[in-house]
Amino acid sequence: MALSCKQIWFGSRTLSPSRDSIDSEQTAFLISAEEITLQHSRAPAKTRIDPRIVSDTIIGLSDGLTVPFALTAGLSALGNTNVVIYGGFAELIAGSISMGLGGYLGAKSEVESYKASQVDTQRKLMMHPAAVNNDVKKILDDVGVSHKLSEQVAKELTEGDEKRLLKFLMHFEHASPEPPSNRALTCAFTIAMGYFIGGFIPLLPYFWVGQDEVQRGLQWSAGIMVLTLFVFGYLKTVVVQSWEVVWKSIRGGVEMVVVGSIAAGAAMGLVVLFSRGGADAN
């Protein structure tokens, strides 16, 4: 069948069976190259933050705002500001490295998984072309494309550029878009920095008080962290959902405050318990 400059817009890919050869039921899938260009020229430019970066930032901040705060609250039971500062910094550095490595290894595994799926798909393209043709038709059938049109699209894809077909299968069959080459490093840096920044906040008040005013530092730290945890929980819900879900956002803020308070209370209680146990033993 002759092909024209008309194109079918399917997701992020463009395929090109002739519009004249498609019945009226199928015309909803067709957009001319001129129309696509016009739509893109009229569309306002939008700058969106990578959702993965947002997710990694939330992971780092969530742990950073709870674990170091719980540790510093626990160490404050020892009654020495320097102990809190040194212990808090040691935990911050170790925790940031650990969280960053975890993010790096996780993102690297994701890239390796994509490459393994890509190799398997390439092997299938070479050894089982008929099965690949059926896979393409099934993908199109599942989204409501008529059988006649799916036959034409599958034929053009399987007989055309192999790289285009490979990208089509990876995107629509495996639902696996190609991850950026720097994903692992970006993920590690984002999580580690989120953890360090979040964990540094509860340490700040201890720099402003004297060595023997650890309880005063704890009070300031607790007050700052209650506010910070609430704001973070609120904004996290807003980022994940929208500004319209006010009550859900407030609930998210309250949940973060409750979780952080429980963690800090448990850590402080254990330190007090162990210190009393050691004193009784002596």
Short mmCIF file of C-alpha atoms in Angstrom, two decimals:
data_model
loop_
_atom_site.label_atom_id
_atom_site.label_comp_id
_atom_site.label_asym_id
_atom_site.label_seq_id
_atom_site.Cartn_x
_atom_site.Cartn_y
_atom_site.Cartn_z
CA MET A 1 0.00 0.00 0.00
CA ALA A 2 1.33 3.41 -0.95
CA LEU A 3 2.44 5.62 1.92
CA SER A 4 1.99 9.39 2.05
CA CYS A 5 3.32 12.21 4.20
CA LYS A 6 0.34 11.83 6.55
CA GLN A 7 1.25 10.41 9.92
CA ILE A 8 -0.34 8.57 12.79
CA TRP A 9 0.43 10.05 16.19
CA PHE A 10 0.79 7.23 18.69
CA GLY A 11 2.23 8.20 22.08
CA SER A 12 5.62 9.72 21.45
CA ARG A 13 6.11 7.91 18.11
CA THR A 14 4.96 8.83 14.61
CA LEU A 15 3.95 6.15 12.11
CA SER A 16 2.91 6.80 8.53
CA PRO A 17 0.11 4.92 6.77
CA SER A 18 -1.86 6.92 4.19
CA ARG A 19 -4.93 8.74 5.45
CA ASP A 20 -6.78 7.97 2.20
CA SER A 21 -6.51 4.24 2.87
CA ILE A 22 -8.06 4.43 6.33
CA ASP A 23 -11.82 4.44 6.97
CA SER A 24 -13.56 7.15 9.00
CA GLU A 25 -13.34 5.07 12.18
CA GLN A 26 -9.56 5.36 12.08
CA THR A 27 -9.16 9.06 11.26
CA ALA A 28 -8.97 9.99 14.95
CA PHE A 29 -5.47 8.52 14.98
CA LEU A 30 -4.22 10.61 12.07
CA ILE A 31 -2.59 14.04 12.22
CA SER A 32 -0.72 15.62 9.36
CA ALA A 33 2.88 16.65 9.73
CA GLU A 34 1.83 20.27 9.19
CA GLU A 35 -0.75 20.08 11.99
CA ILE A 36 1.77 18.56 14.40
CA THR A 37 4.28 21.31 13.65
CA LEU A 38 1.60 23.98 14.15
CA GLN A 39 0.52 22.49 17.47
CA HIS A 40 4.08 22.39 18.77
CA SER A 41 4.73 25.98 17.67
CA ARG A 42 1.63 27.20 19.49
CA ALA A 43 2.21 25.19 22.65
CA PRO A 44 3.79 27.24 25.44
CA ALA A 45 7.17 26.10 26.61
CA LYS A 46 6.95 24.26 29.89
CA THR A 47 9.80 23.58 32.24
CA ARG A 48 9.11 20.51 34.32
CA ILE A 49 11.29 19.01 36.99
CA ASP A 50 12.21 15.40 36.34
CA PRO A 51 9.81 13.31 38.50
CA ARG A 52 12.69 11.00 39.37
CA ILE A 53 14.67 13.92 40.85
CA VAL A 54 11.61 14.92 42.89
CA SER A 55 11.25 11.34 44.11
CA ASP A 56 14.94 11.08 45.06
CA THR A 57 14.79 14.43 46.85
CA ILE A 58 11.77 13.30 48.86
CA ILE A 59 13.53 10.05 49.80
CA GLY A 60 16.65 11.87 50.98
CA LEU A 61 14.80 14.59 52.88
CA SER A 62 12.38 12.14 54.49
CA ASP A 63 15.18 10.13 56.05
CA GLY A 64 17.32 13.18 56.73
CA LEU A 65 14.56 14.94 58.65
CA THR A 66 13.81 11.95 60.89
CA VAL A 67 16.91 9.81 61.53
CA PRO A 68 19.48 12.54 62.44
CA PHE A 69 16.83 14.41 64.45
CA ALA A 70 16.10 11.26 66.42
CA LEU A 71 19.83 10.71 66.99
CA THR A 72 20.53 14.27 68.16
CA ALA A 73 17.51 14.14 70.46
CA GLY A 74 18.81 10.91 71.92
CA LEU A 75 22.36 12.24 72.35
CA SER A 76 21.03 15.34 74.08
CA ALA A 77 20.14 13.10 77.02
CA LEU A 78 23.88 12.84 77.70
CA GLY A 79 23.92 16.54 78.62
CA ASN A 80 26.80 17.72 76.41
CA THR A 81 26.32 19.92 73.35
CA ASN A 82 29.64 18.89 71.78
CA VAL A 83 28.63 15.23 71.92
CA VAL A 84 25.42 16.07 70.08
CA ILE A 85 27.24 18.09 67.40
CA TYR A 86 30.06 15.60 66.79
CA GLY A 87 27.76 12.60 66.90
CA GLY A 88 25.24 14.33 64.64
CA PHE A 89 27.89 15.25 62.07
CA ALA A 90 29.31 11.73 62.09
CA GLU A 91 25.84 10.31 61.45
CA LEU A 92 25.15 12.89 58.74
CA ILE A 93 28.29 12.01 56.81
CA ALA A 94 27.89 8.26 57.18
CA GLY A 95 24.16 8.42 56.45
CA SER A 96 24.61 10.60 53.36
CA ILE A 97 27.24 8.24 51.95
CA SER A 98 25.09 5.21 52.69
CA MET A 99 21.95 6.74 51.18
CA GLY A 100 23.86 7.97 48.14
CA LEU A 101 25.40 4.55 47.52
CA GLY A 102 21.99 2.94 47.86
CA GLY A 103 20.54 5.33 45.30
CA TYR A 104 23.50 4.78 42.96
CA LEU A 105 23.23 1.00 43.08
CA GLY A 106 19.46 1.11 42.66
CA ALA A 107 19.65 3.39 39.62
CA LYS A 108 22.50 1.35 38.14
CA SER A 109 20.42 -1.82 38.50
CA GLU A 110 17.58 -0.05 36.70
CA VAL A 111 19.87 0.81 33.77
CA GLU A 112 21.22 -2.74 33.65
CA SER A 113 17.68 -4.13 33.68
CA TYR A 114 16.76 -1.90 30.74
CA LYS A 115 19.81 -3.03 28.76
CA ALA A 116 19.02 -6.69 29.47
CA SER A 117 15.45 -6.21 28.21
CA GLN A 118 16.81 -4.41 25.17
CA VAL A 119 19.17 -7.30 24.35
CA ASP A 120 16.33 -9.83 24.71
CA THR A 121 14.13 -7.74 22.43
CA GLN A 122 16.88 -7.42 19.81
CA ARG A 123 17.35 -11.17 19.88
CA LYS A 124 13.63 -11.65 19.38
CA LEU A 125 13.67 -9.25 16.42
CA MET A 126 16.32 -11.35 14.69
CA MET A 127 15.04 -14.83 15.53
CA HIS A 128 11.25 -14.44 15.69
CA PRO A 129 10.09 -11.65 13.34
CA ALA A 130 6.60 -13.15 13.01
CA ALA A 131 6.15 -13.08 16.79
CA VAL A 132 7.31 -9.45 16.84
CA ASN A 133 4.72 -8.59 14.20
CA ASN A 134 2.02 -10.15 16.36
CA ASP A 135 3.29 -8.24 19.40
CA VAL A 136 2.98 -4.92 17.56
CA LYS A 137 -0.56 -5.73 16.43
CA LYS A 138 -1.52 -6.75 19.96
CA ILE A 139 -0.19 -3.47 21.38
CA LEU A 140 -2.27 -1.50 18.89
CA ASP A 141 -5.35 -3.68 19.38
CA ASP A 142 -5.18 -3.16 23.14
CA VAL A 143 -5.52 0.61 22.74
CA GLY A 144 -8.46 0.37 20.36
CA VAL A 145 -6.79 0.63 16.95
CA SER A 146 -8.81 -1.21 14.32
CA HIS A 147 -7.47 -4.49 13.00
CA LYS A 148 -6.95 -3.10 9.51
CA LEU A 149 -4.88 -0.17 10.70
CA SER A 150 -2.88 -2.27 13.17
CA GLU A 151 -1.96 -4.63 10.31
CA GLN A 152 -0.65 -1.70 8.27
CA VAL A 153 1.28 -0.16 11.14
CA ALA A 154 2.78 -3.50 12.17
CA LYS A 155 3.88 -4.16 8.60
CA GLU A 156 5.55 -0.77 8.25
CA LEU A 157 7.32 -1.08 11.60
CA THR A 158 8.59 -4.61 11.08
CA GLU A 159 9.74 -3.91 7.53
CA GLY A 160 11.23 -0.51 8.34
CA ASP A 161 14.06 0.75 10.52
CA GLU A 162 14.97 -1.82 13.19
CA LYS A 163 16.00 0.88 15.68
CA ARG A 164 12.57 2.49 15.43
CA LEU A 165 10.87 -0.87 15.98
CA LEU A 166 13.12 -1.59 18.96
CA LYS A 167 12.25 1.75 20.59
CA PHE A 168 8.56 1.11 19.93
CA LEU A 169 8.66 -2.29 21.64
CA MET A 170 10.72 -1.07 24.58
CA HIS A 171 8.35 1.82 25.17
CA PHE A 172 4.97 0.16 24.60
CA GLU A 173 5.54 -3.55 25.27
CA HIS A 174 7.99 -3.32 28.17
CA ALA A 175 6.80 0.13 29.36
CA SER A 176 10.46 0.93 29.88
CA PRO A 177 11.72 4.27 28.51
CA GLU A 178 15.48 4.47 28.19
CA PRO A 179 17.00 5.91 31.39
CA PRO A 180 19.53 8.77 31.03
CA SER A 181 23.17 7.72 31.02
CA ASN A 182 23.89 9.83 34.12
CA ARG A 183 20.89 8.52 36.08
CA ALA A 184 22.97 6.65 38.69
CA LEU A 185 25.19 9.63 39.58
CA THR A 186 22.27 12.07 39.62
CA CYS A 187 20.26 9.76 41.85
CA ALA A 188 23.16 9.26 44.27
CA PHE A 189 23.91 12.99 44.52
CA THR A 190 20.26 14.00 44.94
CA ILE A 191 19.51 11.49 47.69
CA ALA A 192 22.77 12.16 49.55
CA MET A 193 22.33 15.95 49.45
CA GLY A 194 18.69 15.67 50.47
CA TYR A 195 19.68 13.55 53.45
CA PHE A 196 22.50 15.89 54.49
CA ILE A 197 20.43 19.07 54.19
CA GLY A 198 17.49 17.53 56.02
CA GLY A 199 19.71 16.17 58.78
CA PHE A 200 21.67 19.39 59.24
CA ILE A 201 18.58 21.37 60.25
CA PRO A 202 18.15 19.80 63.74
CA LEU A 203 21.86 20.38 64.44
CA LEU A 204 21.72 24.15 63.92
CA PRO A 205 20.32 25.14 67.36
CA TYR A 206 23.16 23.33 69.15
CA PHE A 207 25.66 25.78 67.59
CA TRP A 208 23.83 28.69 69.22
CA VAL A 209 23.80 27.42 72.81
CA GLY A 210 26.53 26.84 75.36
CA GLN A 211 28.16 23.49 76.01
CA ASP A 212 26.03 22.90 79.11
CA GLU A 213 22.79 24.23 77.59
CA VAL A 214 21.98 21.08 75.69
CA GLN A 215 18.34 21.02 76.86
CA ARG A 216 17.83 24.51 75.53
CA GLY A 217 19.30 23.40 72.22
CA LEU A 218 16.97 20.39 72.23
CA GLN A 219 13.95 22.61 72.77
CA TRP A 220 14.91 24.86 69.87
CA SER A 221 15.74 21.85 67.72
CA ALA A 222 12.40 20.21 68.49
CA GLY A 223 10.48 23.40 67.71
CA ILE A 224 12.29 23.93 64.42
CA MET A 225 11.86 20.30 63.43
CA VAL A 226 8.13 20.25 64.18
CA LEU A 227 7.71 23.20 61.81
CA THR A 228 10.10 21.74 59.23
CA LEU A 229 8.51 18.29 59.28
CA PHE A 230 5.05 19.78 58.87
CA VAL A 231 6.09 22.00 55.97
CA PHE A 232 7.93 19.12 54.31
CA GLY A 233 5.00 16.72 54.73
CA TYR A 234 2.63 19.36 53.37
CA LEU A 235 4.79 20.19 50.34
CA LYS A 236 5.50 16.52 49.64
CA THR A 237 1.77 15.86 49.32
CA VAL A 238 1.39 18.95 47.13
CA VAL A 239 4.19 17.81 44.78
CA VAL A 240 2.81 14.28 44.51
CA GLN A 241 -0.81 15.38 44.07
CA SER A 242 -1.70 19.09 43.72
CA TRP A 243 -2.30 22.36 45.55
CA GLU A 244 -6.03 21.63 45.59
CA VAL A 245 -5.89 18.77 48.09
CA VAL A 246 -5.51 21.03 51.11
CA TRP A 247 -6.73 18.62 53.76
CA LYS A 248 -4.62 15.76 52.42
CA SER A 249 -1.61 18.05 52.45
CA ILE A 250 -2.29 19.07 56.05
CA ARG A 251 -2.68 15.42 56.99
CA GLY A 252 0.63 14.65 55.25
CA GLY A 253 2.31 17.37 57.32
CA VAL A 254 0.82 16.07 60.56
CA GLU A 255 1.90 12.51 59.71
CA MET A 256 5.49 13.64 59.19
CA VAL A 257 5.45 15.43 62.56
CA VAL A 258 4.06 12.33 64.29
CA VAL A 259 6.62 10.00 62.68
CA GLY A 260 9.53 12.31 63.51
CA SER A 261 8.33 12.80 67.08
CA ILE A 262 7.95 9.06 67.67
CA ALA A 263 11.43 8.39 66.28
CA ALA A 264 13.00 11.16 68.39
CA GLY A 265 11.14 10.09 71.53
CA ALA A 266 12.15 6.46 71.08
CA ALA A 267 15.82 7.39 70.55
CA MET A 268 15.88 9.71 73.53
CA GLY A 269 14.15 7.14 75.74
CA LEU A 270 16.64 4.42 74.80
CA VAL A 271 19.64 6.67 75.52
CA VAL A 272 18.21 7.60 78.92
CA LEU A 273 17.48 3.95 79.66
CA PHE A 274 20.98 2.79 78.70
CA SER A 275 22.69 5.63 80.56
CA ARG A 276 20.74 4.81 83.72
CA GLY A 277 21.54 1.14 83.30
CA GLY A 278 25.23 1.95 83.03
CA ALA A 279 25.07 4.20 86.09
CA ASP A 280 23.33 1.48 88.12
CA ALA A 281 25.95 -1.06 87.05
CA ASN A 282 28.72 1.21 88.29
#
